[in-house]
Amino acid sequence: RSVVVAIDGPSGSGKSSVSRAVARRLGLAYLDTGAMYRALTWWCLEQGIDLDDEPAVTAAASDFPLVMGTDPTDPHVRVGDADVTAEIRTTRISSAVSAVARHLPTRAILIALQRDWVDRCSVQGIVAEGRDITSVVAPDADVRLLLTASEQARLARRARELHGDSGESALAATRDEVLRRDRDDSAVTSFLEPTDGVRLLDTSDLDFDSTVDAVVRAVEA
Ligand code: CDP
C-alpha cells in the first residue's frame, strides 16, 4: 500500500495547484474534490434545477454522469459528453457552488464517491484535496495537511489566476466572491482550523515551488 495524502484549505490557499504538482512529482493519483462540487453545480444549472431545492440537487447527484481523471498531468472533467474543465472555473459556477455544497444529503453522495476513489487508488497512492478531506473523506490518511494563507495573500493569488494581475480592481472583483464563499463554506466544512493531528502549513510567505517542496517533505518525512 502506498501513501494517501489529504489536503484541505480555503480558496486561494494554493491547495489545488500544489496538490497536483506534489502528485506529479511523487507519481501519485490526484483527486480534486472541489471540481466534483463544481461539476455538479454545472449539471444542476444545465438542467434548470433550483440550487436551493435539496431533494432535486441530491437526485441530480445520484444520477451524475461525471467522468474525471485522476492523472495529475491531465486534469479533465466531463459530465456526460460535455467537457466542463474550463467552464467549472468561471464566476458563474464559483458563485453558485456553495449553495450546492451545503446540502448534507448531496454531500453524502459525493463523499461516498470520493472515498471509493481514494480506496481504488490506494495501491498507487493519491493526493486528495478539498475542504473536508482530512476530517471526513479520508481521516485515516497517512499525511493530513491544512494549507492556510493570510486573506491578503489568498486574494492576491486568486486575482492573478482570474484576472492576470493583483491590482486594485482585480482585487476588488475577487474579494466579494472569495470571502462570501469562505463564509458560506465554513458553515458546513471546517477547513479554517485543523482538526486533531492535522498539520498546518501557512503558505502566505511561500512561493509555489517552496510550498510544493514543503508538502513533499511532509509526505516523505
Ligand atoms: O479552488 P477553490 O478553493 O476556490 O475551490 P474548490 O476547491 O474548487 O471548491 C469549490 C467549492 O466546492 C467550495 O467553495 C465548496 O463549496 C465546495 N467543496 C466542498 O464543499 N467540499 C470539498 N471537499 C471541496 C469543495
PDB file of C-alpha atoms and ligand atoms in Angstrom:
ATOM      1  CA  ARG A   1       0.000   0.000   0.000  1.00  0.00           C
ATOM      2  CA  SER A   2       1.292   3.417  -0.944  1.00  0.00           C
ATOM      3  CA  VAL A   3       0.769   6.797   0.656  1.00  0.00           C
ATOM      4  CA  VAL A   4      -2.597   8.589   0.957  1.00  0.00           C
ATOM      5  CA  VAL A   5      -2.247  12.363   1.320  1.00  0.00           C
ATOM      6  CA  ALA A   6      -5.212  14.514   2.410  1.00  0.00           C
ATOM      7  CA  ILE A   7      -5.015  18.277   1.892  1.00  0.00           C
ATOM      8  CA  ASP A   8      -7.612  20.883   2.875  1.00  0.00           C
ATOM      9  CA  GLY A   9      -7.642  24.635   2.684  1.00  0.00           C
ATOM     10  CA  PRO A  10      -9.662  27.707   1.766  1.00  0.00           C
ATOM     11  CA  SER A  11      -9.894  29.365  -1.626  1.00  0.00           C
ATOM     12  CA  GLY A  12      -6.564  30.806  -2.740  1.00  0.00           C
ATOM     13  CA  SER A  13      -4.517  28.770  -0.263  1.00  0.00           C
ATOM     14  CA  GLY A  14      -2.921  27.155  -3.312  1.00  0.00           C
ATOM     15  CA  LYS A  15      -4.109  23.657  -2.467  1.00  0.00           C
ATOM     16  CA  SER A  16      -5.239  22.632  -5.963  1.00  0.00           C
ATOM     17  CA  SER A  17      -2.135  23.616  -7.902  1.00  0.00           C
ATOM     18  CA  VAL A  18       0.179  22.499  -5.110  1.00  0.00           C
ATOM     19  CA  SER A  19      -1.593  19.141  -4.672  1.00  0.00           C
ATOM     20  CA  ARG A  20      -1.408  18.468  -8.398  1.00  0.00           C
ATOM     21  CA  ALA A  21       2.316  19.268  -8.519  1.00  0.00           C
ATOM     22  CA  VAL A  22       3.003  17.072  -5.488  1.00  0.00           C
ATOM     23  CA  ALA A  23       1.065  14.174  -7.052  1.00  0.00           C
ATOM     24  CA  ARG A  24       3.025  14.590 -10.277  1.00  0.00           C
ATOM     25  CA  ARG A  25       6.356  14.709  -8.527  1.00  0.00           C
ATOM     26  CA  LEU A  26       5.669  11.646  -6.359  1.00  0.00           C
ATOM     27  CA  GLY A  27       3.866   9.616  -9.043  1.00  0.00           C
ATOM     28  CA  LEU A  28       0.569   9.602  -7.144  1.00  0.00           C
ATOM     29  CA  ALA A  29      -3.012   9.869  -8.376  1.00  0.00           C
ATOM     30  CA  TYR A  30      -4.781  13.192  -7.828  1.00  0.00           C
ATOM     31  CA  LEU A  31      -8.359  13.886  -6.752  1.00  0.00           C
ATOM     32  CA  ASP A  32      -9.764  17.425  -6.915  1.00  0.00           C
ATOM     33  CA  THR A  33     -12.978  17.158  -4.865  1.00  0.00           C
ATOM     34  CA  GLY A  34     -13.830  20.823  -5.432  1.00  0.00           C
ATOM     35  CA  ALA A  35     -14.060  20.027  -9.152  1.00  0.00           C
ATOM     36  CA  MET A  36     -16.766  17.469  -8.290  1.00  0.00           C
ATOM     37  CA  TYR A  37     -18.880  20.073  -6.457  1.00  0.00           C
ATOM     38  CA  ARG A  38     -18.268  22.496  -9.313  1.00  0.00           C
ATOM     39  CA  ALA A  39     -19.223  19.945 -11.976  1.00  0.00           C
ATOM     40  CA  LEU A  40     -22.388  19.021 -10.077  1.00  0.00           C
ATOM     41  CA  THR A  41     -23.281  22.721  -9.892  1.00  0.00           C
ATOM     42  CA  TRP A  42     -22.836  22.989 -13.670  1.00  0.00           C
ATOM     43  CA  TRP A  43     -25.014  19.898 -14.161  1.00  0.00           C
ATOM     44  CA  CYS A  44     -27.821  21.280 -11.942  1.00  0.00           C
ATOM     45  CA  LEU A  45     -27.780  24.662 -13.693  1.00  0.00           C
ATOM     46  CA  GLU A  46     -27.785  22.903 -17.078  1.00  0.00           C
ATOM     47  CA  GLN A  47     -30.994  21.130 -16.095  1.00  0.00           C
ATOM     48  CA  GLY A  48     -32.624  24.236 -14.642  1.00  0.00           C
ATOM     49  CA  ILE A  49     -32.628  22.819 -11.102  1.00  0.00           C
ATOM     50  CA  ASP A  50     -33.188  25.318  -8.307  1.00  0.00           C
ATOM     51  CA  LEU A  51     -29.980  25.037  -6.251  1.00  0.00           C
ATOM     52  CA  ASP A  52     -31.902  25.581  -3.005  1.00  0.00           C
ATOM     53  CA  ASP A  53     -34.068  22.544  -3.749  1.00  0.00           C
ATOM     54  CA  GLU A  54     -32.194  19.960  -1.694  1.00  0.00           C
ATOM     55  CA  PRO A  55     -34.104  16.860  -2.904  1.00  0.00           C
ATOM     56  CA  ALA A  56     -33.714  17.902  -6.552  1.00  0.00           C
ATOM     57  CA  VAL A  57     -29.979  18.634  -6.177  1.00  0.00           C
ATOM     58  CA  THR A  58     -29.495  15.335  -4.349  1.00  0.00           C
ATOM     59  CA  ALA A  59     -31.390  13.457  -7.076  1.00  0.00           C
ATOM     60  CA  ALA A  60     -29.092  15.081  -9.654  1.00  0.00           C
ATOM     61  CA  ALA A  61     -26.055  13.955  -7.630  1.00  0.00           C
ATOM     62  CA  SER A  62     -27.240  10.359  -7.522  1.00  0.00           C
ATOM     63  CA  ASP A  63     -27.643  10.346 -11.299  1.00  0.00           C
ATOM     64  CA  PHE A  64     -24.496  12.283 -12.174  1.00  0.00           C
ATOM     65  CA  PRO A  65     -22.561  11.183 -15.287  1.00  0.00           C
ATOM     66  CA  LEU A  66     -19.235  12.531 -14.041  1.00  0.00           C
ATOM     67  CA  VAL A  67     -16.037  11.479 -15.785  1.00  0.00           C
ATOM     68  CA  MET A  68     -12.907  12.690 -14.084  1.00  0.00           C
ATOM     69  CA  GLY A  69      -9.344  11.568 -14.493  1.00  0.00           C
ATOM     70  CA  THR A  70      -7.029  11.024 -11.537  1.00  0.00           C
ATOM     71  CA  ASP A  71      -3.898  11.620 -13.618  1.00  0.00           C
ATOM     72  CA  PRO A  72      -2.329  14.852 -12.311  1.00  0.00           C
ATOM     73  CA  THR A  73      -0.924  15.637 -15.765  1.00  0.00           C
ATOM     74  CA  ASP A  74      -4.392  15.560 -17.383  1.00  0.00           C
ATOM     75  CA  PRO A  75      -6.996  17.008 -15.023  1.00  0.00           C
ATOM     76  CA  HIS A  76     -10.040  16.956 -17.345  1.00  0.00           C
ATOM     77  CA  VAL A  77     -13.607  16.954 -16.051  1.00  0.00           C
ATOM     78  CA  ARG A  78     -16.543  15.773 -18.166  1.00  0.00           C
ATOM     79  CA  VAL A  79     -20.244  15.499 -17.439  1.00  0.00           C
ATOM     80  CA  GLY A  80     -21.768  13.108 -19.953  1.00  0.00           C
ATOM     81  CA  ASP A  81     -20.425  14.238 -23.333  1.00  0.00           C
ATOM     82  CA  ALA A  82     -19.648  17.804 -22.219  1.00  0.00           C
ATOM     83  CA  ASP A  83     -16.072  18.760 -21.367  1.00  0.00           C
ATOM     84  CA  VAL A  84     -16.561  21.215 -18.491  1.00  0.00           C
ATOM     85  CA  THR A  85     -12.896  21.520 -17.425  1.00  0.00           C
ATOM     86  CA  ALA A  86     -12.735  25.267 -18.158  1.00  0.00           C
ATOM     87  CA  GLU A  87     -16.393  26.127 -17.615  1.00  0.00           C
ATOM     88  CA  ILE A  88     -16.440  24.977 -13.972  1.00  0.00           C
ATOM     89  CA  ARG A  89     -13.814  27.634 -13.084  1.00  0.00           C
ATOM     90  CA  THR A  90     -15.942  30.564 -14.255  1.00  0.00           C
ATOM     91  CA  THR A  91     -17.513  33.068 -11.855  1.00  0.00           C
ATOM     92  CA  ARG A  92     -20.955  31.722 -12.762  1.00  0.00           C
ATOM     93  CA  ILE A  93     -20.048  28.397 -11.172  1.00  0.00           C
ATOM     94  CA  SER A  94     -17.821  29.745  -8.373  1.00  0.00           C
ATOM     95  CA  SER A  95     -20.598  31.979  -7.119  1.00  0.00           C
ATOM     96  CA  ALA A  96     -23.171  29.153  -7.154  1.00  0.00           C
ATOM     97  CA  VAL A  97     -21.179  26.165  -5.871  1.00  0.00           C
ATOM     98  CA  SER A  98     -21.580  26.810  -2.126  1.00  0.00           C
ATOM     99  CA  ALA A  99     -25.362  26.555  -2.494  1.00  0.00           C
ATOM    100  CA  VAL A 100     -24.931  23.009  -3.795  1.00  0.00           C
ATOM    101  CA  ALA A 101     -22.189  22.040  -1.325  1.00  0.00           C
ATOM    102  CA  ARG A 102     -24.258  22.985   1.715  1.00  0.00           C
ATOM    103  CA  HIS A 103     -26.858  20.216   1.218  1.00  0.00           C
ATOM    104  CA  LEU A 104     -25.806  17.363   3.506  1.00  0.00           C
ATOM    105  CA  PRO A 105     -27.599  14.547   1.598  1.00  0.00           C
ATOM    106  CA  THR A 106     -25.907  15.792  -1.579  1.00  0.00           C
ATOM    107  CA  ARG A 107     -22.534  15.824   0.146  1.00  0.00           C
ATOM    108  CA  ALA A 108     -23.083  12.260   1.371  1.00  0.00           C
ATOM    109  CA  ILE A 109     -23.288  11.067  -2.245  1.00  0.00           C
ATOM    110  CA  LEU A 110     -20.128  12.883  -3.357  1.00  0.00           C
ATOM    111  CA  ILE A 111     -18.258  11.845  -0.206  1.00  0.00           C
ATOM    112  CA  ALA A 112     -19.054   8.172  -0.928  1.00  0.00           C
ATOM    113  CA  LEU A 113     -17.682   8.598  -4.476  1.00  0.00           C
ATOM    114  CA  GLN A 114     -14.565  10.288  -3.109  1.00  0.00           C
ATOM    115  CA  ARG A 115     -13.932   7.507  -0.583  1.00  0.00           C
ATOM    116  CA  ASP A 116     -14.272   4.923  -3.359  1.00  0.00           C
ATOM    117  CA  TRP A 117     -11.762   6.875  -5.406  1.00  0.00           C
ATOM    118  CA  VAL A 118      -9.268   7.030  -2.570  1.00  0.00           C
ATOM    119  CA  ASP A 119      -9.693   3.284  -1.946  1.00  0.00           C
ATOM    120  CA  ARG A 120      -9.268   2.416  -5.603  1.00  0.00           C
ATOM    121  CA  CYS A 121      -6.094   4.494  -5.864  1.00  0.00           C
ATOM    122  CA  SER A 122      -4.586   3.336  -2.585  1.00  0.00           C
ATOM    123  CA  VAL A 123      -2.151   0.967  -4.317  1.00  0.00           C
ATOM    124  CA  GLN A 124      -0.693   3.745  -6.468  1.00  0.00           C
ATOM    125  CA  GLY A 125      -1.128   6.304  -3.700  1.00  0.00           C
ATOM    126  CA  ILE A 126      -3.170   9.502  -4.018  1.00  0.00           C
ATOM    127  CA  VAL A 127      -3.301  13.162  -3.125  1.00  0.00           C
ATOM    128  CA  ALA A 128      -6.921  14.159  -2.415  1.00  0.00           C
ATOM    129  CA  GLU A 129      -7.717  17.796  -1.788  1.00  0.00           C
ATOM    130  CA  GLY A 130     -10.720  19.870  -0.788  1.00  0.00           C
ATOM    131  CA  ARG A 131     -12.358  21.190   2.355  1.00  0.00           C
ATOM    132  CA  ASP A 132     -13.263  18.083   4.365  1.00  0.00           C
ATOM    133  CA  ILE A 133     -10.694  15.513   3.235  1.00  0.00           C
ATOM    134  CA  THR A 134      -8.624  15.466   6.433  1.00  0.00           C
ATOM    135  CA  SER A 135     -11.746  15.338   8.611  1.00  0.00           C
ATOM    136  CA  VAL A 136     -14.449  13.404   6.737  1.00  0.00           C
ATOM    137  CA  VAL A 137     -13.386  11.843   3.430  1.00  0.00           C
ATOM    138  CA  ALA A 138     -10.023  10.374   4.472  1.00  0.00           C
ATOM    139  CA  PRO A 139      -9.483  10.913   8.204  1.00  0.00           C
ATOM    140  CA  ASP A 140      -7.165   7.860   8.205  1.00  0.00           C
ATOM    141  CA  ALA A 141      -4.861   9.284   5.533  1.00  0.00           C
ATOM    142  CA  ASP A 142      -1.132   8.795   6.148  1.00  0.00           C
ATOM    143  CA  VAL A 143      -0.446  12.503   5.755  1.00  0.00           C
ATOM    144  CA  ARG A 144      -3.001  15.193   6.614  1.00  0.00           C
ATOM    145  CA  LEU A 145      -2.298  18.846   5.911  1.00  0.00           C
ATOM    146  CA  LEU A 146      -4.214  22.092   6.141  1.00  0.00           C
ATOM    147  CA  LEU A 147      -2.864  24.820   3.879  1.00  0.00           C
ATOM    148  CA  THR A 148      -3.599  28.314   5.075  1.00  0.00           C
ATOM    149  CA  ALA A 149      -2.591  31.776   3.933  1.00  0.00           C
ATOM    150  CA  SER A 150      -3.420  35.290   5.010  1.00  0.00           C
ATOM    151  CA  GLU A 151      -6.521  36.794   3.465  1.00  0.00           C
ATOM    152  CA  GLN A 152      -4.332  39.258   1.595  1.00  0.00           C
ATOM    153  CA  ALA A 153      -2.185  36.507   0.081  1.00  0.00           C
ATOM    154  CA  ARG A 154      -5.213  34.424  -0.888  1.00  0.00           C
ATOM    155  CA  LEU A 155      -6.970  37.327  -2.578  1.00  0.00           C
ATOM    156  CA  ALA A 156      -3.828  38.294  -4.486  1.00  0.00           C
ATOM    157  CA  ARG A 157      -3.376  34.726  -5.770  1.00  0.00           C
ATOM    158  CA  ARG A 158      -6.981  34.343  -6.817  1.00  0.00           C
ATOM    159  CA  ALA A 159      -6.944  37.768  -8.548  1.00  0.00           C
ATOM    160  CA  ARG A 160      -3.854  36.773 -10.532  1.00  0.00           C
ATOM    161  CA  GLU A 161      -5.492  33.484 -11.505  1.00  0.00           C
ATOM    162  CA  LEU A 162      -8.740  35.067 -12.639  1.00  0.00           C
ATOM    163  CA  HIS A 163      -7.615  38.454 -13.976  1.00  0.00           C
ATOM    164  CA  GLY A 164      -3.905  38.028 -14.623  1.00  0.00           C
ATOM    165  CA  ASP A 165      -2.894  40.695 -12.113  1.00  0.00           C
ATOM    166  CA  SER A 166      -3.403  41.659  -8.482  1.00  0.00           C
ATOM    167  CA  GLY A 167      -4.065  45.386  -8.929  1.00  0.00           C
ATOM    168  CA  GLU A 168      -6.833  47.204  -7.034  1.00  0.00           C
ATOM    169  CA  SER A 169      -9.672  46.468  -9.447  1.00  0.00           C
ATOM    170  CA  ALA A 170      -8.758  42.795  -9.838  1.00  0.00           C
ATOM    171  CA  LEU A 171      -8.608  42.507  -6.039  1.00  0.00           C
ATOM    172  CA  ALA A 172     -11.979  44.183  -5.629  1.00  0.00           C
ATOM    173  CA  ALA A 173     -13.582  41.877  -8.195  1.00  0.00           C
ATOM    174  CA  THR A 174     -12.190  38.848  -6.393  1.00  0.00           C
ATOM    175  CA  ARG A 175     -12.753  39.876  -2.782  1.00  0.00           C
ATOM    176  CA  ASP A 176     -16.538  39.560  -2.619  1.00  0.00           C
ATOM    177  CA  GLU A 177     -16.709  36.143  -4.209  1.00  0.00           C
ATOM    178  CA  VAL A 178     -13.852  34.594  -2.236  1.00  0.00           C
ATOM    179  CA  LEU A 179     -14.835  35.952   1.174  1.00  0.00           C
ATOM    180  CA  ARG A 180     -18.503  35.137   0.726  1.00  0.00           C
ATOM    181  CA  ARG A 181     -17.670  31.609  -0.422  1.00  0.00           C
ATOM    182  CA  ASP A 182     -15.336  31.014   2.527  1.00  0.00           C
ATOM    183  CA  ARG A 183     -18.051  32.220   4.895  1.00  0.00           C
ATOM    184  CA  ASP A 184     -20.747  30.046   3.271  1.00  0.00           C
ATOM    185  CA  ASP A 185     -18.461  27.002   3.080  1.00  0.00           C
ATOM    186  CA  SER A 186     -17.305  27.250   6.678  1.00  0.00           C
ATOM    187  CA  ALA A 187     -20.899  26.630   7.781  1.00  0.00           C
ATOM    188  CA  VAL A 188     -20.607  23.017   6.532  1.00  0.00           C
ATOM    189  CA  THR A 189     -16.884  22.210   6.436  1.00  0.00           C
ATOM    190  CA  SER A 190     -14.229  23.092   8.992  1.00  0.00           C
ATOM    191  CA  PHE A 191     -11.309  23.994   6.753  1.00  0.00           C
ATOM    192  CA  LEU A 192     -10.212  27.107   8.612  1.00  0.00           C
ATOM    193  CA  GLU A 193      -8.955  25.280  11.707  1.00  0.00           C
ATOM    194  CA  PRO A 194      -7.056  21.987  11.637  1.00  0.00           C
ATOM    195  CA  THR A 195      -8.768  19.033  13.315  1.00  0.00           C
ATOM    196  CA  ASP A 196      -6.760  16.766  15.622  1.00  0.00           C
ATOM    197  CA  GLY A 197      -3.469  15.568  14.204  1.00  0.00           C
ATOM    198  CA  VAL A 198      -3.676  17.705  11.064  1.00  0.00           C
ATOM    199  CA  ARG A 199      -0.529  19.626  10.271  1.00  0.00           C
ATOM    200  CA  LEU A 200      -0.886  23.306   9.494  1.00  0.00           C
ATOM    201  CA  LEU A 201       1.176  24.810   6.685  1.00  0.00           C
ATOM    202  CA  ASP A 202       0.990  28.591   6.313  1.00  0.00           C
ATOM    203  CA  THR A 203       1.821  29.463   2.702  1.00  0.00           C
ATOM    204  CA  SER A 204       1.447  33.268   2.964  1.00  0.00           C
ATOM    205  CA  ASP A 205       5.171  33.870   2.506  1.00  0.00           C
ATOM    206  CA  LEU A 206       5.981  30.822   0.376  1.00  0.00           C
ATOM    207  CA  ASP A 207       6.075  30.877  -3.395  1.00  0.00           C
ATOM    208  CA  PHE A 208       4.656  27.981  -5.366  1.00  0.00           C
ATOM    209  CA  ASP A 209       7.833  25.876  -5.592  1.00  0.00           C
ATOM    210  CA  SER A 210       8.641  26.294  -1.899  1.00  0.00           C
ATOM    211  CA  THR A 211       5.111  25.223  -0.990  1.00  0.00           C
ATOM    212  CA  VAL A 212       5.400  22.106  -3.173  1.00  0.00           C
ATOM    213  CA  ASP A 213       8.783  21.345  -1.559  1.00  0.00           C
ATOM    214  CA  ALA A 214       7.311  21.741   1.933  1.00  0.00           C
ATOM    215  CA  VAL A 215       4.440  19.365   1.174  1.00  0.00           C
ATOM    216  CA  VAL A 216       6.759  16.804  -0.438  1.00  0.00           C
ATOM    217  CA  ARG A 217       8.960  16.949   2.671  1.00  0.00           C
ATOM    218  CA  ALA A 218       5.907  16.371   4.877  1.00  0.00           C
ATOM    219  CA  VAL A 219       4.950  13.338   2.769  1.00  0.00           C
ATOM    220  CA  GLU A 220       8.453  11.897   2.790  1.00  0.00           C
ATOM    221  CA  ALA A 221       9.062  12.533   6.492  1.00  0.00           C
TER     222      ALA A 221
HETATM  223  O1  CDP B   1     -10.211  26.291  -5.711  1.00  0.00           O
HETATM  224  P1  CDP B   1     -11.119  26.783  -4.627  1.00  0.00           P
HETATM  225  O2  CDP B   1     -10.546  26.524  -3.275  1.00  0.00           O
HETATM  226  O3  CDP B   1     -11.591  28.165  -4.813  1.00  0.00           O
HETATM  227  O4  CDP B   1     -12.443  25.924  -4.690  1.00  0.00           O
HETATM  228  P2  CDP B   1     -12.599  24.380  -4.930  1.00  0.00           P
HETATM  229  O5  CDP B   1     -11.616  23.592  -4.138  1.00  0.00           O
HETATM  230  O6  CDP B   1     -12.662  24.145  -6.388  1.00  0.00           O
HETATM  231  O7  CDP B   1     -14.037  24.101  -4.283  1.00  0.00           O
HETATM  232  C1  CDP B   1     -15.193  24.687  -4.834  1.00  0.00           C
HETATM  233  C2  CDP B   1     -16.331  24.624  -3.817  1.00  0.00           C
HETATM  234  O8  CDP B   1     -16.702  23.258  -3.612  1.00  0.00           O
HETATM  235  C3  CDP B   1     -16.032  25.154  -2.434  1.00  0.00           C
HETATM  236  O9  CDP B   1     -16.237  26.555  -2.383  1.00  0.00           O
HETATM  237  C4  CDP B   1     -17.014  24.383  -1.564  1.00  0.00           C
HETATM  238  O10 CDP B   1     -18.296  24.983  -1.613  1.00  0.00           O
HETATM  239  C5  CDP B   1     -17.116  23.054  -2.267  1.00  0.00           C
HETATM  240  N1  CDP B   1     -16.283  21.982  -1.678  1.00  0.00           N
HETATM  241  C6  CDP B   1     -16.735  21.321  -0.548  1.00  0.00           C
HETATM  242  O11 CDP B   1     -17.784  21.687  -0.016  1.00  0.00           O
HETATM  243  N2  CDP B   1     -16.045  20.254  -0.047  1.00  0.00           N
HETATM  244  C7  CDP B   1     -14.908  19.844  -0.628  1.00  0.00           C
HETATM  245  N3  CDP B   1     -14.260  18.779  -0.145  1.00  0.00           N
HETATM  246  C8  CDP B   1     -14.412  20.520  -1.763  1.00  0.00           C
HETATM  247  C9  CDP B   1     -15.110  21.598  -2.255  1.00  0.00           C
END
